[in-house]
Amino acid sequence: MIMSDDWNTSIINEFRANEGRVGGPFEGAPMILIHHRGRKSGREHVTPLMYQADDHDPNVLYIFASAAGAPTNPAWYHNLLAAGKTDVEVGTETFPVTITEIKGPERDRIYDIQATRYPGFAGYAEKTAGIRTIPVLALRRA
């Protein structure tokens, strides 16, 4: 499923109108708005995503470049890695973060937690099996 700008805009508007909460398929899920600049276009973007808070460090949030199980990583993933830092919105707060990719067993552990909490992520991993490993990015409050 590729999210259109209209789809994202409606989620972003709902997020901002409801202190970071949205309904529909994301009802009750922890949501974050990621600000990023297109590494080719230079255009500003805001992308709504589900996130996972680190269980031990309140300054770290994890996001998942699942693209709903698409065969390629989403553009925002490449934009964030190229930038190394960005701003995010969580609830009513906006703050800067640094970005690092989590790999290996730690990536697997974090992704497995997400897939257990939100089974759609297990489905995304099944769709991408043998094609790509869904990246996990750590966002650390700067």
mmCIF file of C-alpha atoms in Angstrom, residues 5 15 26 39 51 57 59 68-69 73 81-82 87 102 114 119 123 136:
data_model
loop_
_atom_site.group_PDB
_atom_site.id
_atom_site.type_symbol
_atom_site.label_atom_id
_atom_site.label_comp_id
_atom_site.label_asym_id
_atom_site.label_seq_id
_atom_site.Cartn_x
_atom_site.Cartn_y
_atom_site.Cartn_z
ATOM 1 C CA ASP A 5 -0.188 12.774 -0.096
ATOM 2 C CA PHE A 15 -2.777 13.953 14.588
ATOM 3 C CA PHE A 26 -4.020 3.588 13.633
ATOM 4 C CA ARG A 39 17.580 14.324 -0.766
ATOM 5 C CA TYR A 51 6.778 4.190 16.451
ATOM 6 C CA ASP A 57 15.627 5.033 27.438
ATOM 7 C CA ASN A 59 14.985 9.655 24.738
ATOM 8 C CA ALA A 68 3.574 -1.807 4.239
ATOM 9 C CA GLY A 69 5.693 -4.688 2.904
ATOM 10 C CA ASN A 73 12.535 0.962 1.197
ATOM 11 C CA LEU A 81 19.812 8.459 6.623
ATOM 12 C CA ALA A 82 21.257 11.118 4.315
ATOM 13 C CA ASP A 87 12.611 17.105 13.791
ATOM 14 C CA ILE A 102 19.909 -0.459 14.073
ATOM 15 C CA GLN A 114 6.819 -4.320 17.102
ATOM 16 C CA PRO A 119 0.751 -8.019 13.844
ATOM 17 C CA GLY A 123 2.866 -9.458 7.697
ATOM 18 C CA VAL A 136 14.791 -0.045 11.937
#
